[in-house]
PDB file of C-alpha atoms in Angstrom:
ATOM      1  CA  GLU Q   1     -17.023 -15.508  -2.391  1.00 90.00           C
ATOM      2  CA  PHE Q   2     -14.495 -13.184  -0.768  1.00 86.00           C
ATOM      3  CA  ALA Q   3     -12.831 -11.626  -3.963  1.00 91.00           C
ATOM      4  CA  GLU Q   4     -16.301 -11.363  -5.439  1.00 91.00           C
ATOM      5  CA  GLY Q   5     -17.777  -9.244  -2.288  1.00 89.00           C
ATOM      6  CA  LEU Q   6     -14.775  -6.843  -2.197  1.00 86.00           C
ATOM      7  CA  SER Q   7     -14.768  -6.177  -5.760  1.00 88.00           C
ATOM      8  CA  LYS Q   8     -18.258  -6.142  -6.631  1.00 87.00           C
ATOM      9  CA  GLY Q   9     -19.757  -5.362  -3.686  1.00 85.00           C
ATOM     10  CA  ALA Q  10     -17.369  -3.068  -2.100  1.00 85.00           C
ATOM     11  CA  GLY Q  11     -15.910  -1.751  -5.296  1.00 85.00           C
ATOM     12  CA  CYS Q  12     -12.076  -2.331  -4.537  1.00 86.00           C
ATOM     13  CA  ASN Q  13     -10.725  -2.729  -8.159  1.00 91.00           C
ATOM     14  CA  MET Q  14      -7.161  -2.369  -7.411  1.00 93.00           C
ATOM     15  CA  ILE Q  15      -5.759  -5.363  -6.325  1.00 94.00           C
ATOM     16  CA  ASN Q  16      -2.297  -6.042  -4.415  1.00 95.00           C
ATOM     17  CA  LEU Q  17      -1.184  -9.549  -3.990  1.00 96.00           C
ATOM     18  CA  ALA Q  18       2.045  -8.609  -2.847  1.00 97.00           C
ATOM     19  CA  ASN Q  19       2.315  -9.767   0.768  1.00 95.00           C
ATOM     20  CA  ASN Q  20       4.487 -12.392   2.787  1.00 94.00           C
ATOM     21  CA  HIS Q  21       1.357 -14.793   2.814  1.00 94.00           C
ATOM     22  CA  ILE Q  22       0.677 -15.134  -0.853  1.00 95.00           C
ATOM     23  CA  GLY Q  23       2.828 -18.273  -1.336  1.00 94.00           C
ATOM     24  CA  ASP Q  24       2.229 -19.677   1.977  1.00 96.00           C
ATOM     25  CA  LYS Q  25       0.761 -22.829   0.247  1.00 95.00           C
ATOM     26  CA  GLY Q  26       2.818 -22.951  -2.568  1.00 94.00           C
ATOM     27  CA  GLN Q  27       2.798 -21.851  -6.293  1.00 94.00           C
ATOM     28  CA  ALA Q  28      -0.146 -23.784  -7.282  1.00 95.00           C
ATOM     29  CA  ALA Q  29      -2.557 -22.161  -4.839  1.00 95.00           C
ATOM     30  CA  LEU Q  30      -0.898 -18.584  -5.571  1.00 95.00           C
ATOM     31  CA  ASP Q  31      -1.519 -19.311  -9.061  1.00 96.00           C
ATOM     32  CA  LYS Q  32      -5.257 -20.204  -8.237  1.00 97.00           C
ATOM     33  CA  THR Q  33      -5.562 -17.097  -6.158  1.00 96.00           C
ATOM     34  CA  ILE Q  34      -4.559 -14.939  -9.334  1.00 97.00           C
ATOM     35  CA  ASP Q  35      -7.215 -16.724 -11.177  1.00 97.00           C
ATOM     36  CA  VAL Q  36      -9.826 -16.087  -8.632  1.00 96.00           C
ATOM     37  CA  TRP Q  37      -8.923 -12.259  -8.487  1.00 96.00           C
ATOM     38  CA  ALA Q  38      -8.619 -12.008 -12.240  1.00 96.00           C
ATOM     39  CA  ALA Q  39     -12.224 -13.494 -12.924  1.00 96.00           C
ATOM     40  CA  GLN Q  40     -13.344 -10.283 -11.012  1.00 95.00           C
ATOM     41  CA  LYS Q  41     -11.861  -8.084 -13.849  1.00 95.00           C
ATOM     42  CA  PRO Q  42     -10.276  -5.552 -11.649  1.00 96.00           C
ATOM     43  CA  LEU Q  43      -8.982  -2.437 -13.051  1.00 96.00           C
ATOM     44  CA  ALA Q  44      -5.232  -3.334 -12.079  1.00 97.00           C
ATOM     45  CA  MET Q  45      -3.833  -6.654 -10.007  1.00 97.00           C
ATOM     46  CA  ALA Q  46      -0.092  -6.558  -9.404  1.00 98.00           C
ATOM     47  CA  GLY Q  47       2.478  -8.327  -6.884  1.00 98.00           C
ATOM     48  CA  ALA Q  48       2.244 -12.038  -7.551  1.00 97.00           C
ATOM     49  CA  TYR Q  49       2.484 -14.161 -10.742  1.00 97.00           C
ATOM     50  CA  LYS Q  50       1.968 -17.207 -12.439  1.00 97.00           C
ATOM     51  CA  THR Q  51       5.194 -17.097 -15.065  1.00 97.00           C
ATOM     52  CA  ALA Q  52       8.416 -14.800 -15.471  1.00 97.00           C
ATOM     53  CA  GLU Q  53       6.821 -13.188 -18.365  1.00 97.00           C
ATOM     54  CA  ASP Q  54       3.781 -12.046 -16.352  1.00 97.00           C
ATOM     55  CA  GLN Q  55       5.922 -10.391 -13.659  1.00 98.00           C
ATOM     56  CA  GLN Q  56       7.658  -8.214 -16.028  1.00 97.00           C
ATOM     57  CA  GLN Q  57       4.687  -6.668 -17.422  1.00 97.00           C
ATOM     58  CA  VAL Q  58       3.401  -3.570 -15.383  1.00 98.00           C
ATOM     59  CA  ALA Q  59      -0.600  -3.326 -14.923  1.00 98.00           C
ATOM     60  CA  TYR Q  60      -2.064  -0.266 -16.452  1.00 98.00           C
ATOM     61  CA  PHE Q  61      -5.739   1.189 -16.828  1.00 98.00           C
ATOM     62  CA  THR Q  62      -7.058   4.558 -17.686  1.00 98.00           C
ATOM     63  CA  LYS Q  63      -9.837   6.493 -15.805  1.00 95.00           C
ATOM     64  CA  ASN Q  64     -11.200   9.929 -16.815  1.00 96.00           C
ATOM     65  CA  ASP Q  65      -8.086  10.074 -19.414  1.00 98.00           C
ATOM     66  CA  ILE Q  66      -5.499   9.472 -16.767  1.00 98.00           C
ATOM     67  CA  LYS Q  67      -3.362   6.282 -17.612  1.00 98.00           C
ATOM     68  CA  VAL Q  68      -2.426   5.036 -14.465  1.00 98.00           C
ATOM     69  CA  ALA Q  69       0.470   2.454 -13.562  1.00 98.00           C
ATOM     70  CA  PHE Q  70      -0.354   0.134 -10.355  1.00 98.00           C
ATOM     71  CA  LEU Q  71       2.779  -1.858  -9.037  1.00 98.00           C
ATOM     72  CA  ALA Q  72       2.918  -3.766  -5.920  1.00 98.00           C
ATOM     73  CA  PHE Q  73       6.105  -5.040  -3.732  1.00 98.00           C
ATOM     74  CA  ALA Q  74       6.337  -6.925  -0.565  1.00 98.00           C
ATOM     75  CA  ASP Q  75       9.160  -7.234   2.009  1.00 97.00           C
ATOM     76  CA  PHE Q  76       9.802 -10.845   1.978  1.00 95.00           C
ATOM     77  CA  SER Q  77       7.934 -14.319   1.392  1.00 95.00           C
ATOM     78  CA  ASN Q  78       7.063 -16.712   4.326  1.00 93.00           C
ATOM     79  CA  ASN Q  79       7.764 -19.485   1.757  1.00 92.00           C
ATOM     80  CA  THR Q  80      10.814 -19.249   0.175  1.00 85.00           C
ATOM     81  CA  SER Q  81      10.373 -22.285  -2.112  1.00 85.00           C
ATOM     82  CA  VAL Q  82       7.839 -20.189  -4.250  1.00 86.00           C
ATOM     83  CA  SER Q  83       9.491 -19.248  -7.466  1.00 90.00           C
ATOM     84  CA  SER Q  84      11.051 -16.105  -8.067  1.00 91.00           C
ATOM     85  CA  TYR Q  85       8.544 -14.779  -9.995  1.00 95.00           C
ATOM     86  CA  GLY Q  86       5.868 -15.784  -8.018  1.00 95.00           C
ATOM     87  CA  LEU Q  87       6.160 -12.557  -5.431  1.00 97.00           C
ATOM     88  CA  ASN Q  88       7.588  -9.066  -6.203  1.00 97.00           C
ATOM     89  CA  LEU Q  89      10.093  -8.347  -3.681  1.00 97.00           C
ATOM     90  CA  TYR Q  90      11.177  -4.859  -3.127  1.00 98.00           C
ATOM     91  CA  HIS Q  91      14.810  -5.974  -2.323  1.00 97.00           C
ATOM     92  CA  ASN Q  92      15.254  -7.462  -5.748  1.00 97.00           C
ATOM     93  CA  ARG Q  93      16.579  -3.778  -6.974  1.00 97.00           C
ATOM     94  CA  THR Q  94      16.823  -4.851 -10.526  1.00 98.00           C
ATOM     95  CA  LEU Q  95      12.847  -5.659 -10.533  1.00 98.00           C
ATOM     96  CA  VAL Q  96      12.058  -2.828  -8.877  1.00 98.00           C
ATOM     97  CA  GLU Q  97      14.378  -0.392 -11.110  1.00 98.00           C
ATOM     98  CA  GLY Q  98      13.100  -2.068 -14.477  1.00 98.00           C
ATOM     99  CA  LEU Q  99       8.956  -1.690 -13.594  1.00 98.00           C
ATOM    100  CA  MET Q 100       9.368   1.633 -11.904  1.00 98.00           C
ATOM    101  CA  THR Q 101      11.385   2.762 -15.253  1.00 98.00           C
ATOM    102  CA  GLU Q 102       8.457   1.098 -17.573  1.00 98.00           C
ATOM    103  CA  ALA Q 103       5.768   2.537 -15.492  1.00 98.00           C
ATOM    104  CA  ARG Q 104       7.019   6.259 -15.287  1.00 98.00           C
ATOM    105  CA  LYS Q 105       7.790   6.111 -19.101  1.00 98.00           C
ATOM    106  CA  ASN Q 106       4.347   4.959 -20.119  1.00 98.00           C
ATOM    107  CA  ALA Q 107       1.612   6.427 -17.293  1.00 98.00           C
ATOM    108  CA  ASP Q 108       0.379   9.483 -16.062  1.00 98.00           C
ATOM    109  CA  VAL Q 109       0.440   8.315 -12.461  1.00 98.00           C
ATOM    110  CA  VAL Q 110       2.503   5.771 -11.152  1.00 98.00           C
ATOM    111  CA  ILE Q 111       0.977   4.051  -7.718  1.00 98.00           C
ATOM    112  CA  VAL Q 112       2.674   1.516  -5.921  1.00 98.00           C
ATOM    113  CA  SER Q 113       1.466  -0.749  -2.870  1.00 98.00           C
ATOM    114  CA  ALA Q 114       4.204  -1.763  -0.510  1.00 98.00           C
ATOM    115  CA  HIS Q 115       3.720  -4.447   1.956  1.00 97.00           C
ATOM    116  CA  TRP Q 116       6.218  -3.586   4.644  1.00 98.00           C
ATOM    117  CA  GLY Q 117       7.139  -2.492   8.165  1.00 97.00           C
ATOM    118  CA  THR Q 118       7.457  -4.086  11.572  1.00 96.00           C
ATOM    119  CA  GLU Q 119       4.342  -5.583  12.405  1.00 93.00           C
ATOM    120  CA  ASP Q 120       1.987  -4.169  15.360  1.00 92.00           C
ATOM    121  CA  SER Q 121       4.421  -1.051  15.311  1.00 94.00           C
ATOM    122  CA  THR Q 122       2.836   2.453  14.669  1.00 94.00           C
ATOM    123  CA  LEU Q 123       6.484   3.352  13.972  1.00 97.00           C
ATOM    124  CA  VAL Q 124       8.004   3.463  10.458  1.00 98.00           C
ATOM    125  CA  ASN Q 125      11.185   1.538  10.381  1.00 98.00           C
ATOM    126  CA  GLN Q 126      14.456   2.638   8.581  1.00 98.00           C
ATOM    127  CA  ASP Q 127      13.606  -0.312   5.424  1.00 98.00           C
ATOM    128  CA  GLN Q 128      10.144   1.163   4.959  1.00 98.00           C
ATOM    129  CA  ILE Q 129      12.027   4.919   4.521  1.00 98.00           C
ATOM    130  CA  ASP Q 130      14.689   3.537   2.274  1.00 98.00           C
ATOM    131  CA  THR Q 131      12.371   1.885   0.443  1.00 98.00           C
ATOM    132  CA  ALA Q 132       9.719   4.747   0.283  1.00 98.00           C
ATOM    133  CA  GLN Q 133      12.836   7.249  -0.701  1.00 98.00           C
ATOM    134  CA  LEU Q 134      13.926   4.729  -3.700  1.00 98.00           C
ATOM    135  CA  LEU Q 135      10.471   4.550  -4.942  1.00 98.00           C
ATOM    136  CA  ASN Q 136      10.339   8.430  -4.887  1.00 98.00           C
ATOM    137  CA  GLU Q 137      13.381   8.789  -6.755  1.00 98.00           C
ATOM    138  CA  LEU Q 138      12.017   6.224  -9.633  1.00 98.00           C
ATOM    139  CA  GLY Q 139       9.006   8.412  -9.761  1.00 98.00           C
ATOM    140  CA  ALA Q 140       6.236   6.799  -7.693  1.00 98.00           C
ATOM    141  CA  ASP Q 141       3.390   9.602  -7.098  1.00 98.00           C
ATOM    142  CA  VAL Q 142       1.786   7.667  -4.303  1.00 98.00           C
ATOM    143  CA  VAL Q 143       2.730   4.770  -2.124  1.00 98.00           C
ATOM    144  CA  ILE Q 144      -0.050   2.909  -0.047  1.00 97.00           C
ATOM    145  CA  GLY Q 145       1.607   0.760   2.490  1.00 96.00           C
ATOM    146  CA  THR Q 146       0.206  -2.173   4.171  1.00 93.00           C
ATOM    147  CA  GLY Q 147       1.831  -5.032   6.518  1.00 90.00           C
ATOM    148  CA  PRO Q 148       2.326  -3.734  10.077  1.00 91.00           C
ATOM    149  CA  HIS Q 149      -1.508  -4.263  10.986  1.00 90.00           C
ATOM    150  CA  VAL Q 150      -1.955  -0.823  12.549  1.00 92.00           C
ATOM    151  CA  LEU Q 151      -1.729   2.700  11.294  1.00 93.00           C
ATOM    152  CA  GLN Q 152       1.419   4.484  10.460  1.00 95.00           C
ATOM    153  CA  ARG Q 153       1.959   8.169   9.597  1.00 96.00           C
ATOM    154  CA  THR Q 154       1.964   9.755   5.951  1.00 96.00           C
ATOM    155  CA  GLU Q 155       4.996  11.447   4.569  1.00 97.00           C
ATOM    156  CA  ARG Q 156       5.524  13.582   1.527  1.00 98.00           C
ATOM    157  CA  LEU Q 157       9.109  12.873  -0.001  1.00 98.00           C
ATOM    158  CA  LYS Q 158      10.627  15.237  -2.795  1.00 97.00           C
ATOM    159  CA  SER Q 159      13.311  13.556  -5.050  1.00 96.00           C
ATOM    160  CA  SER Q 160      16.577  15.199  -6.042  1.00 94.00           C
ATOM    161  CA  SER Q 161      14.748  16.269  -9.248  1.00 95.00           C
ATOM    162  CA  GLY Q 162      12.120  17.622  -7.428  1.00 96.00           C
ATOM    163  CA  HIS Q 163       9.465  14.886  -8.034  1.00 96.00           C
ATOM    164  CA  GLU Q 164       6.951  14.585  -5.310  1.00 98.00           C
ATOM    165  CA  THR Q 165       5.415  11.176  -3.710  1.00 98.00           C
ATOM    166  CA  PHE Q 166       2.852  11.010  -1.122  1.00 98.00           C
ATOM    167  CA  VAL Q 167       3.653   7.973   1.235  1.00 98.00           C
ATOM    168  CA  TRP Q 168       0.797   6.170   3.630  1.00 96.00           C
ATOM    169  CA  TYR Q 169       3.033   3.867   5.214  1.00 97.00           C
ATOM    170  CA  SER Q 170       0.175   1.838   6.708  1.00 95.00           C
ATOM    171  CA  LEU Q 171      -3.342   1.864   6.468  1.00 92.00           C
ATOM    172  CA  GLY Q 172      -3.778  -0.558   9.140  1.00 87.00           C
ATOM    173  CA  ASN Q 173      -6.204  -3.168   8.935  1.00 77.00           C
ATOM    174  CA  MET Q 174      -9.613  -3.199   7.085  1.00 74.00           C
ATOM    175  CA  LEU Q 175     -10.854  -6.602   7.993  1.00 68.00           C
ATOM    176  CA  SER Q 176      -9.058  -8.901  10.403  1.00 70.00           C
ATOM    177  CA  SER Q 177      -9.480 -11.457  13.390  1.00 72.00           C
ATOM    178  CA  GLN Q 178      -6.993  -9.419  15.315  1.00 69.00           C
ATOM    179  CA  LEU Q 179      -8.161  -8.040  18.502  1.00 73.00           C
ATOM    180  CA  THR Q 180      -6.045  -4.966  19.896  1.00 77.00           C
ATOM    181  CA  ALA Q 181      -7.437  -1.666  19.582  1.00 74.00           C
ATOM    182  CA  ASP Q 182      -4.619  -0.695  17.319  1.00 77.00           C
ATOM    183  CA  GLU Q 183      -5.340  -3.448  15.181  1.00 78.00           C
ATOM    184  CA  LEU Q 184      -8.802  -3.153  14.975  1.00 75.00           C
ATOM    185  CA  THR Q 185      -8.300   0.500  13.606  1.00 78.00           C
ATOM    186  CA  GLY Q 186      -7.766   1.289   9.745  1.00 80.00           C
ATOM    187  CA  GLY Q 187      -7.743   3.910   7.352  1.00 80.00           C
ATOM    188  CA  VAL Q 188      -9.045   4.772   4.022  1.00 79.00           C
ATOM    189  CA  ALA Q 189      -6.412   6.763   1.830  1.00 79.00           C
ATOM    190  CA  GLY Q 190      -8.031   9.186  -0.568  1.00 80.00           C
ATOM    191  CA  PHE Q 191      -6.412  11.189  -3.268  1.00 79.00           C
TER     192      PHE Q 191
END
């Protein structure tokens, strides 16, 4: 019901499954989560996979004659027994470079969702900065950050070749059961 409400009711149609909790209940539960979201027929879904072959596929969609690639990565998994293909980790540089190269070659726009950052900190950490710069160098146009549960700053990065990437380091929480004012505040990224 939650997935249906967000997709059909609220219009959420790009689904990032890359987060540290996706594997909490093991690969079978991760697979079921993928099935539930796939049944909603989103424009794109990325970040968690049922097979190694699925993990190597970039999610694309076309809107208003613009081909968009959507990729999603997380910092870590709480359950390290989940398969290596179950979750895209951005510390797997080979995976990141491969997917980003394909996406940049085949799409007009590359959007990356990154689940990262220090929980409950409004300050962007060095890992986020380094990863955002890597994604910029690899051709990301937009990076949308999640994970810290609080809002963090935005930044426009320019690569050595002049490519620009707009980064929202964290949009905060949209829906949560957390209680502090910072955790109850979220943003909506428009571009």
